[in-house]
Amino acid sequence: MNHNIELISNPFRNEDYTAQFESEECRRFHSSLPNYSHTPLIDLKQFSKTLNLKSLQIKDESKRFNLNAFKSLGASYAMAKIIVSSIGCDQSDLDYQLITQHKNAIKDMTFVTATDGNHGRAVAWSAEKYGCQARVYLPKGTSKHRIDAIESHGANAEVTEFNYDETVSYAATMAEENDWILIQDTAWVGYENIPKDIMIGYQTIIHELIHDEFIWPTHVVMQAGVGSFAASIFDAFCNISRPKPKFILVEPSGAACYFKSIKVGDGYPHPVKKLDTLMAGLSCGIPSILAWDIISQTADFFATCDDEVTLDAMRKLSQQKAGDHSIISGESGAVTTGFIEAICSSPKYSEFDDLIGINDSSSIFCISTEGDTNPDLYNKTVSGQ
Ligand SMILES: Cc1ncc(COP(=O)(O)O)c(C=O)c1O
C-alpha cells in the first residue's frame, strides 16, 4: 500500500502535567438526556493478532445519539450551560428536564456556529431538543448529505464561499452583528469559556470506559482538526490514577497545523493556510489555543497521514472477519486505526514502532469519531470503486 506517514516526538512534553478539567457534572447531565447510552467499545481481537499487538480497542462514536459522530457531547453540554444561566438557575441543577420546563423562555434564543458538518449537526440537534434556534455556516464544497443532516433538525444551514477557518470568522461576525450566541468548538484569545465546556463535554466518552471491560491502554491515538477533541481525551486520561499511556496525535498530511507548529519549534501554535484532505472533520488549519496548551504538554508524538491511510482503514474496519465486529468508520474516524495498522504492518515504518514503543505487549486505544457521515465517499471507498 502506498502510504505516507511522518512522525516526530514532542520536545515540549511536560511530565508534571495535571488534568485541567473536571467533568463529573457533565457526565451526569448527559445521562439525563433522552436516549442517552454508552457507545460500544470494540475489542478487535483478531485484527490485533494480525498486527502483533496485545489489544486494539476502538470506541465506536457512530452510535452516539443516532447522530453518526461524537460531537453532540460537546454542543449539548455547552448550550445547556448557557441556557441554564440565561433562565437564572443554578449550574448545579443542570438537567435536561430543567431545560424543557423553560421552553417558552428560550424559544427565541439563537445559537450560531461554523462547521465541517458534525459539530453543526450537534448544535442543530441540541437546539431542536431544547426548543431554541440554530444557524449553521459551512465551508464551500460541503457535501449535500451533511447539509441535509443539519437541516433535518430544523436548523438554518448556509454554505459559504470560504474554507473552514474563514467560515469560523464569518460565524463569529454574524453572531456579533445579530446578537446570536456563538457556539464554536475552537478557542481563540477572548473566546475560551464555551469551547472549554465543549471540551469538557467530550470527556463523557472516557467516563463511559470505566464501566466497560476496558483494557488499560499503553498507547492512546487520537485524531485532530483544531485539537479540542484530542486535548479533552488526553486530559481525561491524565485525570485517572493509572499509569499514563503514551499519547499520539494524528493529523491529515494536508491539514497538519499541530505537526507544523511542533516542527517550527518555538512553543507557539502556527496555522496552515492551504487545506487539502478528504478528512473533512480534520480539515482545519488553526489550532485551538486551549487545545494547543494541553496537547503541547501531554502528547508524546505527532504524526501525519495521507488520505490513503484512512481510506485503507475504512475498508479494513468495514470488513473485519473471524469473530471481530465490523465498524462503519468515516474518513475522520478511521485515520488513527489506519496509522496503527500501517506502522505495525509495513517494514517501512519499523523505526516508528521502536520510537513509540509499540510491540506485542502494547494495548492500543482509538476512537472512531464518526460513521459514514459522507455516505457517497464511504460507499465508494469500502466497495473499492
Ligand atoms: C469526525 C470527527 N473526528 C474528529 C474531529 C476533530 O475534532 P477537533 O476539531 O476538536 O480536533 C472532528 C471535528 O469536527 C470530527 O468531525
Coordinates of C-alpha atoms and ligand atoms in Angstrom, one line a residue:
M1 CA 0.0 0.0 0.0
N2 CA 1.4 3.4 -0.9
H3 CA 1.0 5.3 2.3
N4 CA 2.9 8.3 3.5
I5 CA 3.2 8.8 7.3
E6 CA 5.5 11.1 9.2
L7 CA 6.2 11.1 12.9
I8 CA 8.0 13.4 15.3
S9 CA 8.4 13.4 19.1
N10 CA 7.3 16.3 21.2
P11 CA 10.1 18.4 22.8
F12 CA 7.5 20.4 24.9
R13 CA 6.0 17.5 26.8
N14 CA 5.5 18.3 30.5
E15 CA 6.0 15.2 32.8
D16 CA 4.2 17.1 35.6
Y17 CA 1.1 18.0 33.6
T18 CA -2.0 17.7 35.8
A19 CA -5.5 17.4 34.4
Q20 CA -7.3 20.7 33.8
F21 CA -10.9 19.7 33.5
E22 CA -13.5 18.3 36.0
S23 CA -16.3 16.5 34.0
E24 CA -18.3 14.5 36.5
E25 CA -21.2 17.1 36.5
C26 CA -21.2 17.0 32.7
R27 CA -21.4 13.2 32.7
R28 CA -24.4 13.4 35.0
F29 CA -26.0 16.0 32.6
H30 CA -25.5 13.7 29.6
S31 CA -27.2 10.8 31.4
S32 CA -30.3 13.0 31.8
L33 CA -30.7 13.4 28.0
P34 CA -33.3 11.2 26.3
N35 CA -31.9 8.1 24.7
Y36 CA -28.5 8.5 26.3
S37 CA -26.5 5.3 26.2
H38 CA -22.8 4.3 26.2
T39 CA -21.3 3.9 22.7
P40 CA -19.8 0.4 22.1
L41 CA -16.2 -0.4 23.0
I42 CA -15.0 -2.9 20.4
D43 CA -12.0 -5.1 21.1
L44 CA -10.7 -6.2 17.7
K45 CA -9.1 -9.4 18.9
Q46 CA -8.3 -10.9 15.5
F47 CA -7.1 -7.7 14.0
S48 CA -4.8 -7.0 16.9
K49 CA -3.3 -10.5 16.5
T50 CA -2.6 -9.9 12.8
L51 CA -0.8 -6.6 13.8
N52 CA 1.1 -8.4 16.6
L53 CA -0.4 -6.3 19.3
K54 CA -1.7 -7.3 22.7
S55 CA -5.0 -5.5 22.0
L56 CA -6.6 -2.9 19.8
Q57 CA -9.8 -1.3 21.3
I58 CA -12.0 1.1 19.4
K59 CA -14.8 3.1 20.8
D60 CA -17.5 3.5 18.1
E61 CA -18.9 7.0 18.2
S62 CA -21.0 6.5 15.1
K63 CA -23.6 5.2 17.6
R64 CA -23.8 8.4 19.6
F65 CA -27.5 9.5 19.8
N66 CA -28.0 8.2 16.3
L67 CA -26.1 11.2 15.1
N68 CA -23.2 9.3 13.5
A69 CA -20.5 11.3 15.4
F70 CA -19.3 12.2 18.9
K71 CA -19.8 15.9 18.6
S72 CA -23.2 16.1 20.3
L73 CA -21.5 15.6 23.6
G74 CA -19.8 19.0 23.4
A75 CA -22.5 21.1 22.0
S76 CA -25.3 19.7 24.2
Y77 CA -23.4 20.5 27.4
A78 CA -22.1 23.9 26.4
M79 CA -25.6 25.0 25.2
A80 CA -27.3 23.6 28.2
K81 CA -25.0 25.6 30.5
I82 CA -25.7 28.8 28.6
I83 CA -29.5 28.2 28.7
V84 CA -29.5 27.4 32.4
S85 CA -27.6 30.6 33.2
S86 CA -30.0 32.6 31.0
I87 CA -33.0 31.4 32.9
G88 CA -31.3 32.2 36.2
C89 CA -31.0 28.7 37.5
D90 CA -28.1 27.2 39.4
Q91 CA -25.5 25.3 37.3
S92 CA -25.5 22.5 39.8
D93 CA -29.1 21.8 38.8
L94 CA -28.1 21.3 35.2
D95 CA -30.5 18.7 33.8
Y96 CA -32.5 18.1 30.6
Q97 CA -35.9 18.2 32.5
L98 CA -35.0 21.6 33.9
I99 CA -34.4 23.0 30.3
T100 CA -37.7 21.6 29.0
Q101 CA -39.6 23.3 31.8
H102 CA -38.5 26.6 30.4
K103 CA -39.2 26.1 26.7
N104 CA -41.2 29.3 26.4
A105 CA -38.4 31.5 27.8
I106 CA -35.7 30.1 25.5
K107 CA -37.6 29.5 22.2
D108 CA -36.1 32.6 20.6
M109 CA -32.5 32.1 21.7
T110 CA -30.4 31.6 18.6
F111 CA -27.2 29.6 18.6
V112 CA -24.8 30.1 15.6
T113 CA -21.8 28.1 14.6
A114 CA -19.4 27.2 11.7
T115 CA -18.8 23.5 11.0
D116 CA -17.4 21.0 8.6
G117 CA -20.7 19.1 9.3
N118 CA -20.5 17.1 12.6
H119 CA -20.4 19.9 15.1
G120 CA -23.1 21.8 13.2
R121 CA -25.4 18.8 13.3
A122 CA -24.7 18.6 17.0
V123 CA -25.7 22.2 17.5
A124 CA -28.8 21.8 15.4
W125 CA -29.8 18.6 17.3
S126 CA -29.3 20.2 20.7
A127 CA -31.3 23.3 19.7
E128 CA -34.1 21.0 18.5
K129 CA -34.0 19.1 21.7
Y130 CA -34.0 22.2 23.9
G131 CA -36.6 24.1 21.8
C132 CA -34.4 27.0 20.6
Q133 CA -33.0 28.2 17.2
A134 CA -29.8 27.2 15.3
R135 CA -28.0 28.8 12.4
V136 CA -25.1 26.8 10.9
Y137 CA -22.5 28.0 8.4
L138 CA -20.5 25.5 6.3
P139 CA -17.3 25.8 4.2
K140 CA -17.5 25.7 0.4
G141 CA -17.6 22.2 -1.0
T142 CA -19.5 20.7 1.9
S143 CA -21.3 17.5 0.9
K144 CA -25.1 17.7 0.4
H145 CA -25.6 14.9 2.8
R146 CA -24.0 16.9 5.6
I147 CA -26.2 19.9 4.8
D148 CA -29.4 17.8 4.8
A149 CA -28.4 16.2 8.1
I150 CA -28.2 19.6 9.7
E151 CA -31.5 20.8 8.2
S152 CA -33.2 17.7 9.3
H153 CA -33.1 19.1 12.8
G154 CA -34.9 22.3 11.8
A155 CA -31.8 24.5 11.7
N156 CA -30.9 27.1 9.1
A157 CA -27.8 25.8 7.2
E158 CA -25.9 28.0 4.8
V159 CA -22.8 27.1 2.7
T160 CA -20.3 30.0 2.5
E161 CA -17.6 30.8 -0.1
F162 CA -14.9 30.3 2.5
N163 CA -12.7 27.4 3.8
Y164 CA -13.3 26.1 7.4
D165 CA -11.2 28.7 9.3
E166 CA -12.7 31.6 7.3
T167 CA -16.2 30.3 8.0
V168 CA -15.4 30.3 11.7
S169 CA -14.6 34.0 11.5
Y170 CA -17.7 34.6 9.4
A171 CA -19.9 32.9 12.0
A172 CA -18.3 35.0 14.8
T173 CA -19.1 38.2 12.9
M174 CA -22.7 37.1 12.2
A175 CA -23.1 36.3 15.9
E176 CA -21.8 39.8 16.9
E177 CA -24.0 41.6 14.4
N178 CA -27.2 39.8 15.2
D179 CA -26.8 39.2 18.9
W180 CA -26.8 35.5 18.4
I181 CA -24.8 33.1 20.7
L182 CA -21.6 31.8 19.1
I183 CA -21.2 28.1 20.0
Q184 CA -17.8 27.3 18.5
D185 CA -15.7 24.2 19.1
T186 CA -12.4 26.0 18.9
A187 CA -10.9 28.7 21.2
W188 CA -9.0 31.9 20.5
V189 CA -7.9 34.8 22.7
G190 CA -11.1 36.2 24.3
Y191 CA -13.3 33.3 23.3
E192 CA -12.5 30.5 25.7
N193 CA -15.4 29.6 28.0
I194 CA -17.7 28.0 25.5
P195 CA -15.0 25.9 23.7
K196 CA -13.8 24.8 27.2
D197 CA -17.3 23.5 28.0
I198 CA -17.4 21.7 24.7
M199 CA -14.1 20.0 25.5
I200 CA -15.4 19.0 28.9
G201 CA -18.5 17.6 27.1
Y202 CA -16.3 15.2 25.1
Q203 CA -14.9 13.7 28.3
T204 CA -18.1 11.7 28.9
I205 CA -16.5 9.3 26.3
I206 CA -13.8 8.4 28.8
H207 CA -16.2 8.2 31.8
E208 CA -18.0 5.5 29.9
L209 CA -14.9 3.4 29.6
I210 CA -14.6 3.0 33.3
H211 CA -17.9 1.0 33.2
D212 CA -16.8 -1.2 30.3
E213 CA -14.4 -4.1 30.2
F214 CA -11.7 -1.7 29.3
I215 CA -8.1 -2.9 28.9
W216 CA -6.0 0.0 30.2
P217 CA -4.0 1.2 27.1
T218 CA -0.3 1.6 26.7
H219 CA -1.0 3.9 23.7
V220 CA -3.8 6.3 23.1
V221 CA -4.0 7.5 19.5
M222 CA -6.3 10.5 18.7
Q223 CA -7.0 12.5 15.6
A224 CA -7.1 16.3 15.4
G225 CA -8.7 19.1 13.5
V226 CA -8.5 22.1 15.8
G227 CA -7.4 19.7 18.6
S228 CA -10.3 20.2 21.1
F229 CA -11.3 16.6 20.9
A230 CA -7.8 15.1 21.4
A231 CA -6.9 17.6 24.1
S232 CA -10.0 16.7 26.0
I233 CA -9.3 12.9 25.7
F234 CA -5.7 13.3 26.8
D235 CA -6.7 15.5 29.7
A236 CA -9.3 12.9 30.8
F237 CA -6.7 10.1 30.8
C238 CA -4.4 12.3 32.9
N239 CA -7.2 12.6 35.5
I240 CA -7.3 8.8 36.2
S241 CA -4.8 7.4 38.7
R242 CA -3.3 4.8 36.4
P243 CA 0.0 4.7 34.5
K244 CA -0.1 7.4 31.8
P245 CA -0.4 5.9 28.4
K246 CA 1.7 7.3 25.5
F247 CA -0.4 9.9 23.6
I248 CA -0.1 10.1 19.8
L249 CA -1.8 12.9 17.9
V250 CA -2.6 12.1 14.2
E251 CA -3.5 14.7 11.6
P252 CA -4.0 14.6 7.8
S253 CA -0.8 15.5 5.9
G254 CA -2.9 18.1 4.1
A255 CA -4.1 19.9 7.3
A256 CA -1.4 19.3 9.9
C257 CA -1.3 22.5 12.0
Y258 CA 0.0 20.8 15.2
F259 CA 2.7 18.9 13.3
K260 CA 3.8 22.1 11.6
S261 CA 3.7 24.0 15.0
I262 CA 5.9 21.4 16.7
K263 CA 8.3 21.5 13.7
V264 CA 8.6 25.3 13.9
G265 CA 9.6 24.6 17.4
D266 CA 9.1 28.0 19.1
G267 CA 6.4 26.7 21.5
Y268 CA 3.5 28.5 19.8
P269 CA 0.7 27.3 17.6
H270 CA 1.1 28.1 13.8
P271 CA -1.6 28.0 11.1
V272 CA -1.6 26.0 7.9
K273 CA -3.2 28.1 5.2
K274 CA -3.8 25.6 2.4
L275 CA -6.0 22.7 3.4
D276 CA -6.1 19.6 1.3
T277 CA -7.6 16.4 2.7
L278 CA -10.6 14.1 2.3
M279 CA -10.9 14.0 6.1
A280 CA -13.5 16.8 6.3
G281 CA -13.7 16.8 10.1
L282 CA -9.9 17.2 10.4
S283 CA -9.6 19.8 7.7
C284 CA -8.7 22.7 10.0
G285 CA -5.6 25.0 9.7
I286 CA -5.7 26.9 13.1
P287 CA -5.1 25.1 16.4
S288 CA -7.5 26.0 19.2
I289 CA -5.5 27.9 21.8
L290 CA -6.9 25.8 24.7
A291 CA -6.2 22.6 22.9
W292 CA -2.7 23.7 22.0
D293 CA -1.9 24.3 25.7
I294 CA -3.0 20.8 26.6
I295 CA -1.7 18.9 23.6
S296 CA 1.7 20.6 23.6
Q297 CA 2.2 19.5 27.2
T298 CA 0.7 15.9 27.0
A299 CA 1.3 14.5 23.5
D300 CA 4.3 12.2 23.2
F301 CA 4.3 12.1 19.4
F302 CA 2.8 13.9 16.5
A303 CA 2.0 12.1 13.2
T304 CA 0.7 13.0 9.8
C305 CA -1.1 10.5 7.5
D306 CA -2.1 11.0 3.9
D307 CA -5.7 10.2 2.8
E308 CA -4.8 6.7 1.6
V309 CA -4.1 5.7 5.3
T310 CA -7.7 6.4 6.3
L311 CA -9.3 5.1 3.2
D312 CA -7.5 1.8 3.7
A313 CA -8.6 1.6 7.4
M314 CA -12.2 2.4 6.4
R315 CA -12.2 -0.6 4.2
K316 CA -10.5 -2.9 6.8
L317 CA -12.8 -1.8 9.6
S318 CA -15.9 -2.4 7.4
Q319 CA -14.7 -6.0 6.6
Q320 CA -13.5 -7.3 9.9
K321 CA -13.8 -11.1 9.9
A322 CA -13.2 -14.2 12.1
G323 CA -15.2 -13.0 15.1
D324 CA -14.3 -9.3 15.1
H325 CA -17.1 -6.7 14.8
S326 CA -17.0 -4.6 11.7
I327 CA -17.2 -0.8 12.3
I328 CA -18.6 1.8 10.0
S329 CA -15.9 4.4 10.3
G330 CA -15.8 7.5 8.2
E331 CA -12.7 9.3 6.8
S332 CA -12.0 11.3 10.0
G333 CA -12.9 8.4 12.2
A334 CA -10.6 5.7 10.8
V335 CA -7.3 7.5 10.4
T336 CA -6.0 6.6 13.9
T337 CA -6.6 2.8 13.3
G338 CA -5.1 3.4 9.8
F339 CA -2.0 4.9 11.4
I340 CA -1.6 1.9 13.8
E341 CA -2.3 -0.6 11.0
A342 CA 0.3 1.0 8.7
I343 CA 3.1 1.3 11.2
C344 CA 2.6 -2.3 12.5
S345 CA 2.3 -4.0 9.2
S346 CA 4.7 -2.1 6.9
P347 CA 8.5 -2.6 7.4
K348 CA 8.9 0.9 6.0
Y349 CA 7.8 2.2 9.4
S350 CA 9.6 -0.2 11.8
E351 CA 11.7 2.7 13.2
F352 CA 8.4 4.4 14.3
D353 CA 7.4 1.2 16.2
D354 CA 10.7 1.3 18.0
L355 CA 10.4 5.1 18.7
I356 CA 6.8 4.9 20.0
G357 CA 7.5 1.6 21.8
I358 CA 4.8 -0.4 20.0
N359 CA 5.2 -4.2 20.3
D360 CA 3.4 -7.4 21.2
S361 CA 2.7 -6.2 24.7
S362 CA 1.0 -2.9 23.5
S363 CA -2.7 -2.2 24.1
I364 CA -3.9 0.5 21.7
F365 CA -7.0 2.7 22.2
C366 CA -8.5 4.6 19.3
I367 CA -11.9 6.3 18.9
S368 CA -13.8 6.0 15.6
T369 CA -15.2 9.5 15.9
E370 CA -17.7 9.2 13.0
G371 CA -19.6 6.8 10.9
D372 CA -20.5 7.3 7.2
T373 CA -21.2 11.0 7.5
N374 CA -20.3 11.3 3.8
P375 CA -22.1 8.2 2.5
D376 CA -21.1 8.7 -1.1
L377 CA -17.4 8.7 -0.2
Y378 CA -17.9 5.9 2.3
N379 CA -19.7 3.6 -0.1
K380 CA -17.3 4.3 -2.9
T381 CA -14.3 3.6 -0.6
V382 CA -15.5 0.4 1.0
S383 CA -16.8 -1.1 -2.2
G384 CA -13.4 -0.5 -3.7
Q385 CA -14.7 1.6 -6.6
Ligands
LIG1 C1 -15.5 13.0 13.0 C2 -14.5 14.0 13.6 N1 -13.4 13.5 14.2 C3 -12.5 14.3 14.8 C4 -12.7 15.7 14.8 C5 -11.6 16.5 15.4 O1 -12.0 17.3 16.4 P1 -11.2 18.7 16.7 O2 -11.5 19.6 15.6 O3 -11.7 19.1 18.0 O4 -9.8 18.4 16.7 C6 -13.8 16.2 14.2 C7 -14.1 17.7 14.2 O5 -15.0 18.2 13.6 C8 -14.8 15.4 13.6 O6 -15.9 15.8 13.0

